[in-house]
Coordinates of C-alpha atoms in Angstrom, one line a residue:
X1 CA -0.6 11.7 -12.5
X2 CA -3.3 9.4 -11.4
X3 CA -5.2 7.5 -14.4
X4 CA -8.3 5.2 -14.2
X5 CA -9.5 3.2 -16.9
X6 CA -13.2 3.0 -17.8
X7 CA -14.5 -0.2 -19.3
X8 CA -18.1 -0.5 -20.3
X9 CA -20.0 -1.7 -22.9
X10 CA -19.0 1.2 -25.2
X11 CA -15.2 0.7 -25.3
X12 CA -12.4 1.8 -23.0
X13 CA -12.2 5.2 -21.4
X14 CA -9.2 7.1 -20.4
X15 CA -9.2 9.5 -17.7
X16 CA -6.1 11.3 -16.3
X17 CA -6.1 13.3 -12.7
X18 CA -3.7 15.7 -12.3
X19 CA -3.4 17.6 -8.8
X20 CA -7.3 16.4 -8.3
X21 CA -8.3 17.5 -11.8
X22 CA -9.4 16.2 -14.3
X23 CA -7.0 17.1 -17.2
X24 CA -7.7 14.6 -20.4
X25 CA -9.9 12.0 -21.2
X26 CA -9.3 9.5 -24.1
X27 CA -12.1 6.9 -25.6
X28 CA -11.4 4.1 -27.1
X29 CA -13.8 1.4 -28.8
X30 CA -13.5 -1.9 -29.9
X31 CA -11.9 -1.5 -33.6
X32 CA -9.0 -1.7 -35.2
X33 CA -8.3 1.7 -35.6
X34 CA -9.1 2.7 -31.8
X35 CA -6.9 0.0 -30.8
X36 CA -3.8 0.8 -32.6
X37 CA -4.4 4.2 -31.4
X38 CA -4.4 3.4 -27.8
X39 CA -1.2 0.8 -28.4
X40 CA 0.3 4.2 -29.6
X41 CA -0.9 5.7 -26.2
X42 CA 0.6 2.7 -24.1
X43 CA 3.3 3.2 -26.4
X44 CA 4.5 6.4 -24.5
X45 CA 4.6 4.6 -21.2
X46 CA 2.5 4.2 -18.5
X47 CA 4.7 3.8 -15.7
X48 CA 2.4 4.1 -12.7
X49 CA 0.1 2.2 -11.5
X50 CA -3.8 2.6 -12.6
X51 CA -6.8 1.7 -11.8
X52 CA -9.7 -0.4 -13.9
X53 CA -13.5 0.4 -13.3
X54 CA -16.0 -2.1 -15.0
X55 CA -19.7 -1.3 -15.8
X56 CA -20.9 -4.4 -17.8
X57 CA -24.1 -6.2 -18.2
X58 CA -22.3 -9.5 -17.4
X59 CA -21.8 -8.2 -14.0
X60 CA -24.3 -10.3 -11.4
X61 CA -24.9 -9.2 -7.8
X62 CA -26.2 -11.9 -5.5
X63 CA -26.4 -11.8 -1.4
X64 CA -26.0 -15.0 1.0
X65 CA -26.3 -15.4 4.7
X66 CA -23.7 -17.3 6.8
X67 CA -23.6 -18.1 10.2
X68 CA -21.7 -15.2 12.5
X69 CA -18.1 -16.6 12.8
X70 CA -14.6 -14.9 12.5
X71 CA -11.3 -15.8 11.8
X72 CA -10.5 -18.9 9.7
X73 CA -13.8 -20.5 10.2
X74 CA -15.3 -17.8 8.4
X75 CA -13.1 -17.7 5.8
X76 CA -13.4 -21.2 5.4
X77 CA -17.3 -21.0 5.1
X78 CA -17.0 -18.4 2.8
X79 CA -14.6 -20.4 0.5
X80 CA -16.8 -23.5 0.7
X81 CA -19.8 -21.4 -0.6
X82 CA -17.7 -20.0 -3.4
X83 CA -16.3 -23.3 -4.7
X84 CA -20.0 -24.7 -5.0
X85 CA -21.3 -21.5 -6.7
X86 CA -18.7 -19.7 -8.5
X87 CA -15.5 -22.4 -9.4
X88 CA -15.4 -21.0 -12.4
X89 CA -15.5 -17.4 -12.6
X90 CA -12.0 -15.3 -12.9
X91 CA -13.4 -12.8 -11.5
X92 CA -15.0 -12.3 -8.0
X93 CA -15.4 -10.1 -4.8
X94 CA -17.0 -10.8 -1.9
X95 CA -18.5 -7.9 0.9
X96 CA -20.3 -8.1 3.8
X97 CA -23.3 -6.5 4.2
X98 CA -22.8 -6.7 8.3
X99 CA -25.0 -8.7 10.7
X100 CA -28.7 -8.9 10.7
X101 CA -30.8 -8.0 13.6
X102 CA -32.6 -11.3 14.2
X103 CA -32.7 -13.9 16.9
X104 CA -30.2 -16.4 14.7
X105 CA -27.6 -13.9 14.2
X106 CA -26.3 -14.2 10.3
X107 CA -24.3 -12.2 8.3
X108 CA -24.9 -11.1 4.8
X109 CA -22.7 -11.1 2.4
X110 CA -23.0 -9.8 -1.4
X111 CA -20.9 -12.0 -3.9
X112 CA -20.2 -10.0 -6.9
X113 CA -19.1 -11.7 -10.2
X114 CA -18.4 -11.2 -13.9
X115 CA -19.8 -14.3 -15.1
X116 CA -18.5 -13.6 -19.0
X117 CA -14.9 -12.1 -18.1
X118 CA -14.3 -11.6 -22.2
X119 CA -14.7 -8.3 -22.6
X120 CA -12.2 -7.5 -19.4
X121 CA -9.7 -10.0 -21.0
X122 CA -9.8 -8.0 -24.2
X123 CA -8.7 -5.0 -22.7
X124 CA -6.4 -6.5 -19.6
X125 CA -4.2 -8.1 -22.6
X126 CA -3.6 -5.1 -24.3
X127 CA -2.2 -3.4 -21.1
X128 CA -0.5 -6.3 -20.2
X129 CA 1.1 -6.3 -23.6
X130 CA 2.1 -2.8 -22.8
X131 CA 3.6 -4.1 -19.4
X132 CA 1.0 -1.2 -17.5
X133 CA 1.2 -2.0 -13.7
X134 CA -2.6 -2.5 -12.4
X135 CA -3.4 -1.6 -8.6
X136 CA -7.1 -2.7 -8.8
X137 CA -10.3 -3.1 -10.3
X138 CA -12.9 -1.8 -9.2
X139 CA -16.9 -2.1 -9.4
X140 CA -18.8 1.0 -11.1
X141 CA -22.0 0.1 -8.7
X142 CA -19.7 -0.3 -5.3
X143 CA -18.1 3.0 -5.8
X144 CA -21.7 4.5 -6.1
X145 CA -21.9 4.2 -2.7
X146 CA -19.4 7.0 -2.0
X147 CA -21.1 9.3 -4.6
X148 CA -24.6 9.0 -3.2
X149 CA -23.8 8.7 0.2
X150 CA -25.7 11.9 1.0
X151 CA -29.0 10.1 -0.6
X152 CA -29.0 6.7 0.7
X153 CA -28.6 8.0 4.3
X154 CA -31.9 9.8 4.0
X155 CA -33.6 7.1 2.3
X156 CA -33.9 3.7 4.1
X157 CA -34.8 1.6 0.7
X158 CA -33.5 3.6 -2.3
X159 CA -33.0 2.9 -5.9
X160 CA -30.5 5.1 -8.1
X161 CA -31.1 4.8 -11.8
X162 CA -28.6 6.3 -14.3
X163 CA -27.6 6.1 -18.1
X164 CA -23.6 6.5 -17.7
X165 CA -23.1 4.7 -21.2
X166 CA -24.8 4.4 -24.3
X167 CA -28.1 1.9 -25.2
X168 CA -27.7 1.1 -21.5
X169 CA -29.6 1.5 -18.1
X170 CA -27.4 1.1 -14.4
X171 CA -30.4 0.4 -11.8
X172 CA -28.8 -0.3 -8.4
X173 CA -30.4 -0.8 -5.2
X174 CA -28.9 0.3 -1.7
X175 CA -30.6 -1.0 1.4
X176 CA -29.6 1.1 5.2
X177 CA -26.4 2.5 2.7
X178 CA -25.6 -1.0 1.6
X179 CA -25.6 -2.2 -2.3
X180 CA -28.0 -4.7 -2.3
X181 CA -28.5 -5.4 -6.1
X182 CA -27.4 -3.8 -9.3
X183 CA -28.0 -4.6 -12.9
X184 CA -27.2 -2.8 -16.4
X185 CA -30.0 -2.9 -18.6
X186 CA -30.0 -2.7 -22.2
X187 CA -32.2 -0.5 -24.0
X188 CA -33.8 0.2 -27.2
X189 CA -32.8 4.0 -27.1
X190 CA -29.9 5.6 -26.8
X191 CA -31.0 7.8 -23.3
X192 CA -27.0 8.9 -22.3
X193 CA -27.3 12.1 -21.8
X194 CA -30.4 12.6 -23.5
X195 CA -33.5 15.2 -22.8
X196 CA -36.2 13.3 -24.5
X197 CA -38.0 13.3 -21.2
X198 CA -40.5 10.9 -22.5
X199 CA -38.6 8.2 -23.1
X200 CA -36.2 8.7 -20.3
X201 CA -39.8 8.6 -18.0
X202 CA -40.9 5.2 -20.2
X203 CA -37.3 3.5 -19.4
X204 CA -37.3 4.2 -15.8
X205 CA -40.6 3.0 -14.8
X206 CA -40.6 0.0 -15.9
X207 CA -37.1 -0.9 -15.0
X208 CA -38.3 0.2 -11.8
X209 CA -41.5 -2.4 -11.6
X210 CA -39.4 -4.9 -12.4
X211 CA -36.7 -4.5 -10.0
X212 CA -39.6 -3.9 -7.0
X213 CA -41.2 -7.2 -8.1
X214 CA -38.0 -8.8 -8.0
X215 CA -36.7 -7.4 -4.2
X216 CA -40.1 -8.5 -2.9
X217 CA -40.1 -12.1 -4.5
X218 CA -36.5 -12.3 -2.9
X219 CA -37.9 -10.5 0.4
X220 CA -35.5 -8.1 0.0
X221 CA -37.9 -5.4 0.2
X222 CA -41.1 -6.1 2.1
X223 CA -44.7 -5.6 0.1
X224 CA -45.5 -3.0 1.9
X225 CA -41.9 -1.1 2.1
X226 CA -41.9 2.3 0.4
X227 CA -39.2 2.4 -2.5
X228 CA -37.4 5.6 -2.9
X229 CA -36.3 6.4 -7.1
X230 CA -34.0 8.3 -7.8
X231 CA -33.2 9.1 -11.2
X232 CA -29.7 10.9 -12.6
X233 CA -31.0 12.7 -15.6
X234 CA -29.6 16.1 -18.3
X235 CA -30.6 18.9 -16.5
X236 CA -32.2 20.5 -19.6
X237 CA -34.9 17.3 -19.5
X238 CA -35.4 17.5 -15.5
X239 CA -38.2 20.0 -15.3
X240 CA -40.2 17.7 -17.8
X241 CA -39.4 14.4 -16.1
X242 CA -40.9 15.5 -12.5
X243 CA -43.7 16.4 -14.6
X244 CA -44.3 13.3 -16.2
X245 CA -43.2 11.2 -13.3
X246 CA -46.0 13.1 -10.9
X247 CA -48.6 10.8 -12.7
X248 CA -46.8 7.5 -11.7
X249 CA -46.2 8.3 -7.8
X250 CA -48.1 5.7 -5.1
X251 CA -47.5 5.3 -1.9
X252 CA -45.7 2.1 -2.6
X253 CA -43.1 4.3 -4.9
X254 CA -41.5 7.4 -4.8
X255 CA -40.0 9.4 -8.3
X256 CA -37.7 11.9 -8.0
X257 CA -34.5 13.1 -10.3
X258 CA -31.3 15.0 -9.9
X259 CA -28.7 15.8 -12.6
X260 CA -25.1 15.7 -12.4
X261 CA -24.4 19.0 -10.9
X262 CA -26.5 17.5 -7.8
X263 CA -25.0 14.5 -7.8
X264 CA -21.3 16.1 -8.0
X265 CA -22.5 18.9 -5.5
X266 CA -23.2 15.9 -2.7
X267 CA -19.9 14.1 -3.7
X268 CA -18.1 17.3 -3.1
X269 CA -16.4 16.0 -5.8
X270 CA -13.7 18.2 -8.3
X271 CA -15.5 17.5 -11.2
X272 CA -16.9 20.2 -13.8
X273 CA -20.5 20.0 -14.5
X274 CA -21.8 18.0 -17.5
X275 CA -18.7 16.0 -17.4
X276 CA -21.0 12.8 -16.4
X277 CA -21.8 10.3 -13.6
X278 CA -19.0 8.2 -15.4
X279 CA -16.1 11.0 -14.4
X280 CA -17.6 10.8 -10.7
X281 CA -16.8 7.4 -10.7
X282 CA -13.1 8.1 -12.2
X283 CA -12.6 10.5 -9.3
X284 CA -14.0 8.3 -6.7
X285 CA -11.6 5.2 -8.1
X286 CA -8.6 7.6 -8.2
X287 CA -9.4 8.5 -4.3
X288 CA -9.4 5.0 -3.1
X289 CA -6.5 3.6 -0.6
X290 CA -3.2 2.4 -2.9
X291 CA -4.4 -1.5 -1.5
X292 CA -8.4 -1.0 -2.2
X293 CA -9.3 -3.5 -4.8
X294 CA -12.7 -5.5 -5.9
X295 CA -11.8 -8.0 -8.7
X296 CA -8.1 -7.9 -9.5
X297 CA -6.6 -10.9 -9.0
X298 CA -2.8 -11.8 -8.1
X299 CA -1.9 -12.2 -11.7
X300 CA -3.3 -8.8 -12.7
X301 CA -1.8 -7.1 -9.8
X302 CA 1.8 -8.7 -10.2
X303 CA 3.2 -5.9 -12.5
X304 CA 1.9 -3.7 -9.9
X305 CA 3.9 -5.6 -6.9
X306 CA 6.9 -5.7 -9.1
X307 CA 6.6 -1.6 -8.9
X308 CA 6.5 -1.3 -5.1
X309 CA 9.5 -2.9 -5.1
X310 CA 11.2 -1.4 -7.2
X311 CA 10.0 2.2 -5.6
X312 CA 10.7 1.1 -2.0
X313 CA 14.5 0.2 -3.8
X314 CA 14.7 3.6 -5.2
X315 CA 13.6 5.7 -2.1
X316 CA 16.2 3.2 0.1
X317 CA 18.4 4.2 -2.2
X318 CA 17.8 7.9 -2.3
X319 CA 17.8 8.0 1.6
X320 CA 21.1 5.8 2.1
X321 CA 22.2 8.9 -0.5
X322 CA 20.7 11.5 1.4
X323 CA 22.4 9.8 4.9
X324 CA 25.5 9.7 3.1
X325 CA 25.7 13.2 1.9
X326 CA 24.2 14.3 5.8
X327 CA 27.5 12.5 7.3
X328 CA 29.2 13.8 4.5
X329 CA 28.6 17.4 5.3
X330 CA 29.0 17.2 8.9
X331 CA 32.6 15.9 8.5
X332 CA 33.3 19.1 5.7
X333 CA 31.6 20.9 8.6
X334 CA 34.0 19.1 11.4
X335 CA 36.6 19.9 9.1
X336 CA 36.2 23.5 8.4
X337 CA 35.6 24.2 12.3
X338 CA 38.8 22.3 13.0
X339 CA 40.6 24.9 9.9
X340 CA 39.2 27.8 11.6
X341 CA 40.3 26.8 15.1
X342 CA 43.9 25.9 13.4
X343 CA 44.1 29.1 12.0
X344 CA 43.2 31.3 14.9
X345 CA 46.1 29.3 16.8
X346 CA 48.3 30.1 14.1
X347 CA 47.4 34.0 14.2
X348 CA 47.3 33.9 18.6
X349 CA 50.9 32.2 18.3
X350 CA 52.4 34.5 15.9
X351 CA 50.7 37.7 17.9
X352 CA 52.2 36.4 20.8
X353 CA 55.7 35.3 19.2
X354 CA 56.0 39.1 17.7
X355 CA 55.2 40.8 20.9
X356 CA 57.4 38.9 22.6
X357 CA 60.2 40.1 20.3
X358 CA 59.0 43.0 20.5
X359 CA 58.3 44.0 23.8
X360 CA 59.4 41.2 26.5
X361 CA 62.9 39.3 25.1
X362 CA 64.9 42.1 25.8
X363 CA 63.7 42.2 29.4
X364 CA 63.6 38.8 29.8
X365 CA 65.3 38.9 32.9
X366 CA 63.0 41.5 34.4
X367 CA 60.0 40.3 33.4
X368 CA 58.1 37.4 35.6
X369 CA 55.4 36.3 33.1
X370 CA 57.9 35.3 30.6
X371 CA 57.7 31.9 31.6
X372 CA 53.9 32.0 31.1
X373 CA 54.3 33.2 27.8
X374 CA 56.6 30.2 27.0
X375 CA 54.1 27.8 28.1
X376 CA 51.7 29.3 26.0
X377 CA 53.4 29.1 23.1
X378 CA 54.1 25.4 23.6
X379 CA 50.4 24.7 24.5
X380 CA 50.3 26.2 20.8
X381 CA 52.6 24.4 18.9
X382 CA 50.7 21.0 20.9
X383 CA 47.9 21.8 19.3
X384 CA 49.5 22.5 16.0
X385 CA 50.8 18.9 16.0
X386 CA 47.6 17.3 16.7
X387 CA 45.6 19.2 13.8
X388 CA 48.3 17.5 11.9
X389 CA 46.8 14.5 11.2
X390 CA 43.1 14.5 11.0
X391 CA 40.3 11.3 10.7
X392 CA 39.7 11.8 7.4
X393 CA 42.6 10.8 6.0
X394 CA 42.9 7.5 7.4
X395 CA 39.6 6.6 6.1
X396 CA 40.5 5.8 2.2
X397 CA 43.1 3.2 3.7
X398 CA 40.5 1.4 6.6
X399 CA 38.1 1.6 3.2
X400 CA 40.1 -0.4 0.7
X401 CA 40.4 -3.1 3.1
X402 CA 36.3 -3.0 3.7
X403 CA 35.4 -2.8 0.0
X404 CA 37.3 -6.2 -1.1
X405 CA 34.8 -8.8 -2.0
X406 CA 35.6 -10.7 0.2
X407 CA 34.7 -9.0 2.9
X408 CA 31.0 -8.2 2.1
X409 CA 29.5 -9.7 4.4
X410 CA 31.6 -7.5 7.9
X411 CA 29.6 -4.3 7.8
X412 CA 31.4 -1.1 10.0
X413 CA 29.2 0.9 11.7
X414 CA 31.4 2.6 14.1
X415 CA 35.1 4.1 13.9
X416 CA 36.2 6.3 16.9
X417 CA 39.4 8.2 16.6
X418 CA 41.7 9.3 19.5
X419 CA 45.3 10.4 20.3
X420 CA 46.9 9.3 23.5
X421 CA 51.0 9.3 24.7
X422 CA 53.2 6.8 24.1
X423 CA 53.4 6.3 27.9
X424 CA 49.2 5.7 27.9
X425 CA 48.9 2.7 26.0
X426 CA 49.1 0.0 27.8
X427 CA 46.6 1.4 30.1
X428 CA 44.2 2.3 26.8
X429 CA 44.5 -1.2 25.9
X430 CA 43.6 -2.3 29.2
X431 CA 40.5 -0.4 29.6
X432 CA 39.1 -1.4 25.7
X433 CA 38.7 -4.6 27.4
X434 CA 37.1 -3.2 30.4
X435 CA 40.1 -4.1 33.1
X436 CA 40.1 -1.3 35.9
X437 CA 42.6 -3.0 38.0
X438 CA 46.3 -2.5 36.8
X439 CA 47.2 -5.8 38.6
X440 CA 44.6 -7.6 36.3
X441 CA 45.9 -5.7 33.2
X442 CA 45.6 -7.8 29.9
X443 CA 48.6 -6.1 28.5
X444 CA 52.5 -7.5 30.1
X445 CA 54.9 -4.3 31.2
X446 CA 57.6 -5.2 28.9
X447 CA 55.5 -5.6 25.8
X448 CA 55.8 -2.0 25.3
X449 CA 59.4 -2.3 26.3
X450 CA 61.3 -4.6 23.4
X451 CA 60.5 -3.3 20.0
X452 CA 57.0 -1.6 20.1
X453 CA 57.4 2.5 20.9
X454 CA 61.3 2.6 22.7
X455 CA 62.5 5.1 20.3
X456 CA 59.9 7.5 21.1
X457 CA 59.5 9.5 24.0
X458 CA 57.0 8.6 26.6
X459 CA 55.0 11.9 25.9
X460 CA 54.6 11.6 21.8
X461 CA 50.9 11.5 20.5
X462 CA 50.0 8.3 19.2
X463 CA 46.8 7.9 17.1
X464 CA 44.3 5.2 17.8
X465 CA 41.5 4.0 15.8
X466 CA 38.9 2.2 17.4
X467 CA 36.8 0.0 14.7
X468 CA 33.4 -1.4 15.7
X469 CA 30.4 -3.1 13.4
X470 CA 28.5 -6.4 12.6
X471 CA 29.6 -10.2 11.0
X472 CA 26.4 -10.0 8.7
X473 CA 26.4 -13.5 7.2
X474 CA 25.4 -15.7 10.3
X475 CA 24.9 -18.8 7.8
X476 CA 28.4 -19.6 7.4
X477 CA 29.7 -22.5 9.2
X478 CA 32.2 -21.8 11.7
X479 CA 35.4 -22.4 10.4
X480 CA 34.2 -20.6 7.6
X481 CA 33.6 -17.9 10.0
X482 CA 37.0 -18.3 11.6
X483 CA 38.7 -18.3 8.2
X484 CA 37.1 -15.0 7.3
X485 CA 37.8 -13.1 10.1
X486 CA 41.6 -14.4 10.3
X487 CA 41.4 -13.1 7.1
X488 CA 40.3 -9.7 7.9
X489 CA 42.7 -9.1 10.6
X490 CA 45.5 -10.1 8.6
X491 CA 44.7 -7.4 6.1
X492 CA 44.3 -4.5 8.7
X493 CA 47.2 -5.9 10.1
X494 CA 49.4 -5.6 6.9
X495 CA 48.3 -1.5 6.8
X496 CA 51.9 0.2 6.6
X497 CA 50.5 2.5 9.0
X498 CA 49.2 0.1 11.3
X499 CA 51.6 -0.6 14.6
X500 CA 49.5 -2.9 16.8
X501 CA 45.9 -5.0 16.1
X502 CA 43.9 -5.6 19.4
X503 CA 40.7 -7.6 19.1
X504 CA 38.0 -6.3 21.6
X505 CA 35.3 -8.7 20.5
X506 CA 35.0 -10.8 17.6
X507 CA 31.8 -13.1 16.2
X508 CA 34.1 -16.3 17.1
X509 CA 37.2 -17.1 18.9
X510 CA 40.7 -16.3 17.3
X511 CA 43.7 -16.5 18.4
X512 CA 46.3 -13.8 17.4
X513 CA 49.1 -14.7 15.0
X514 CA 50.0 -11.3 14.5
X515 CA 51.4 -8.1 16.2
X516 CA 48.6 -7.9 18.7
X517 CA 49.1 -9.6 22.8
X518 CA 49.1 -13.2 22.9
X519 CA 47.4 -12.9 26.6
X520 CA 44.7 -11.1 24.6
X521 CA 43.7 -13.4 22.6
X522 CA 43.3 -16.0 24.7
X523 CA 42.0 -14.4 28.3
X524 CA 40.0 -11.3 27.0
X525 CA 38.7 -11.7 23.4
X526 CA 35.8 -13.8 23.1
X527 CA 32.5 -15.2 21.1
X528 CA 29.4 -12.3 20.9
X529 CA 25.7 -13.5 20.1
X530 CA 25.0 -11.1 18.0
X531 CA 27.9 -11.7 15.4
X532 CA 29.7 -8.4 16.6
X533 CA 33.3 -6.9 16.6
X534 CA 35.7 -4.7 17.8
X535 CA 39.2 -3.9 16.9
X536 CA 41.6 -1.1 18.3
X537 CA 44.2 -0.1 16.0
X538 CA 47.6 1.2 17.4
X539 CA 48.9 3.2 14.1
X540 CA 52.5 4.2 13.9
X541 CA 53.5 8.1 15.0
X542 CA 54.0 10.8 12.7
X543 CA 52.9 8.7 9.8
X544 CA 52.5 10.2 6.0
X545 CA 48.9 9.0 4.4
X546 CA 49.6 8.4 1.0
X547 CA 46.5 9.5 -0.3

């Protein structure tokens, strides 16, 4: 739910966009009762962000030229001009009004300021009471220029006039599509939403005068420039205000009036009619980019930082979950393949084993494919042995190792998992460390000779694990770093399970003190850039996990 907060010279307005309607609005004014009722509505929680629109009379819009430059020199210029001007306004936004067409090429820039901040402070110190995250605040005349945008690009020099709150008079000024002035006028009638046609016709003109003499003194609009008026009136008092206003056109001026249901229609905007030119400004606030902004400042927005954190945490979080339960279901899957394969064996080698008692062992003798059938049923029980023992279960042991604190800092990225004869070894060993030639092998003949697999035969299965990921601290001094990892070897080494520890690469030199090669460790293993290493784990045959 998207809400944008309304503050003019009535109070505080609430309005809530749901789906790209509008589904509540809340007013509140500046009394005691009003305000306790919205601290009960901040109460409830208003956990994301919003959005502050301000339509005050102590808003001032000003335009200044400054010599075309870019980069830092132009920020620099532009900082110059507001230190000398505006050091001590809170709040201040600064647009450029692009480059004018002259022989000294300048750009234009229009500064607007709240030169009495009170009234926002009043309200910003509630929310901030309430701990309500703000994304921006925006200007009610700048985000006219998305709802008349189908106007001011038929009318070179136009000015829109509009009551959007009470006793008050917005008259803003938009030059090629451009805001060039704006000011909120106070009146001596009520005229929101009013059909006294009359008055509304009395008000307009002579805001208008005065805003013509005052473009043409500042040769904003030359004398002779026609001025296109547009006026935002109740649709019940629009019939009588053309009337009325037919007397007062010149060729110097132009009357005419829409009423909201124009307005709206031109902003294709989802907003019911006689809902306002206030709410069009609500929906055009909610529509801006999540980083748009006009006055907020660094402190107003920090609440609002504080939540992109926090959300960019949480959907981490929910993606590491969502990676996790992805690898998760594609070992169950693994897994459950692996089952079904193991149990179609079984059901082949017991088919076979009955029809061969069946059928064939009394005619052994006569029968030439008995030997086949022999083989086959060995080839079975083969596989049988190596569904035995499957990844999985030597993960819980590698993990308790990985999850001591203190190893938090060596992060696994990798395990591959293999099964090779006892004979084979040697030569897997060998080729981890990427020796083709047996007469440069890393590994001695006898080492597998004295105590390491001479009880078994040369053809038994022996699983390997081969462990691979990253040294993440790179800050630690290197004997800290060589402390750590003697460390961490030492504890994979002291697995029941484990037979034989061969480092393929490690973030800094160590030599082996353990059950892995001496010639190893210092010929083959070696110091990686990147902080990475690789261990291959010999783990004893027919071994029972105790999981």
């Amino acid at each position: 739910m998207e809400k944008v907060f309304y503050i003019s010279t009535d109070g505080m307005k609430v309005y809530e966009w749901r789906n790209n309607k509008l589904v509540d609005t809340v007013m509140f004014r500046k009394s005691c009762e009003d305000v306790q009722l919205l601290q009960q509505y901040l109460s409830f929680g208003v956990k994301r962000p919003v959005r502050l629109i301000v339509d005050l009379i102590e808003e001032e819009f000003k335009t200044e030229r400054i010599p075309q430059l870019r980069g830092s020199e132009r920020r620099n210029v532009i900082n110059r001009l507001l230190d000398r001007h505006y050091r001590d306004i809170d709040y201040i936004t600064v647009r450029s009004n692009g480059i004018l067409k002259a022989a000294r090429k300048e750009e234009e820039l229009l500064i607007c300021s709240l030169v009495n901040s009170d009234n926002v402070h009043y309200w910003l110190n509630i929310l901030e009471d309430h701990e309500v995250p703000i994304s921006g605040i925006f200007s009610a005349p700048l985000l006219q220029i998305d709802a008349v945008r189908q106007y001011t690009k038929a009318n070179s020099n136009m000015l829109l006039v509009a009551s959007d709150t009470a006793w008050c008079q917005r008259e803003t000024f938009f030059k090629a599509g451009q805001v060039k002035f704006s000011r909120l006028e106070k009146l001596e009638h009520n005229l929101h939403r009013s059909d006294n046609a009359e008055l509304i016709v009395q008000n307009l003109v002579r805001g208008t005068e005065q805003i013509r003499h005052y473009l043409t003194n500042q040769r904003v609009l030359g004398f002779t420039d026609q001025l296109t008026v547009i006026c935002v009136v109740a649709e019940a008092a629009k019939e009588e205000c053309n009337r009325l206003l037919a007397q007062h056109q010149s060729d110097l001026i132009n009357y005419s009036t829409i009423d909201d249901s124009s307005l709206i229609n031109s902003a294709k905007a989802p907003v019911r009619i006689g809902q306002g030119n206030d709410t069009l400004l609500a929906w055009c606030a909610s529509k801006k980019p999540a980083l748009a902004n006009d006055y907020a400042t660094q402190t107003n927005k920090k609440r609002y930082f504080s939540y992109v954190i926090d959300s960019g945490i949480r959907h981490g979080a929910a993606l590491v979950c969502v990676g996790l339960l992805a690898f998760a279901a594609i070992l169950a899957i693994d897994a459950y393949t692996i089952t079904q394969k193991t149990e179609r064996i079984w059901q082949e080698q017991t088919r076979l084993i009955n029809e061969y008692d069946d059928v064939y062992a009394p005619k052994e003798e006569s029968i030439a494919i008995a030997p086949r059938i022999k083989d086959s049923i060995e080839l079975i029980e083969h596989y049988n042995i190596a569904a035995e023992v499957r990844p999985q279960a030597y993960f819980p042991v590698i993990a308790d190792v990985y999850s001591e604190p203190l190893f938090k800092h060596i992060r696994l990225d990798k395990i591959a998992w293999s099964k090779h004869a006892a004979s084979s070894i040697p030569e897997l060993v060998s080729m981890a460390y990427g020796v083709t030639n047996s007469s440069d092998s890393v590994v001695d003949d006898d080492e597998y000779t004295d105590d390491t697999f001479t009880d078994i035969a040369n053809d038994t299965e022996i699983p390997v694990l081969r462990l691979s990921g990253v040294f993440k601290n790179q800050e630690q001094a290197y004997g800290t770093t060589v402390s750590l990892m003697e460390q961490f070897i030492e504890a994979l080494s002291n697995i029941n399970e484990v037979k034989e520890l061969h480092l393929i690469s490690t973030p800094v030199e160590i030599r082996p003190d353990y059950t892995f090669s001496d010639k190893v460790g210092t010929q083959v293993v070696k110091t990686t850039a990147i902080n990475n290493y690789e261990f291959l784990l010999v783990l004893k045959p027919e071994v029972k996990w105790n999981i």
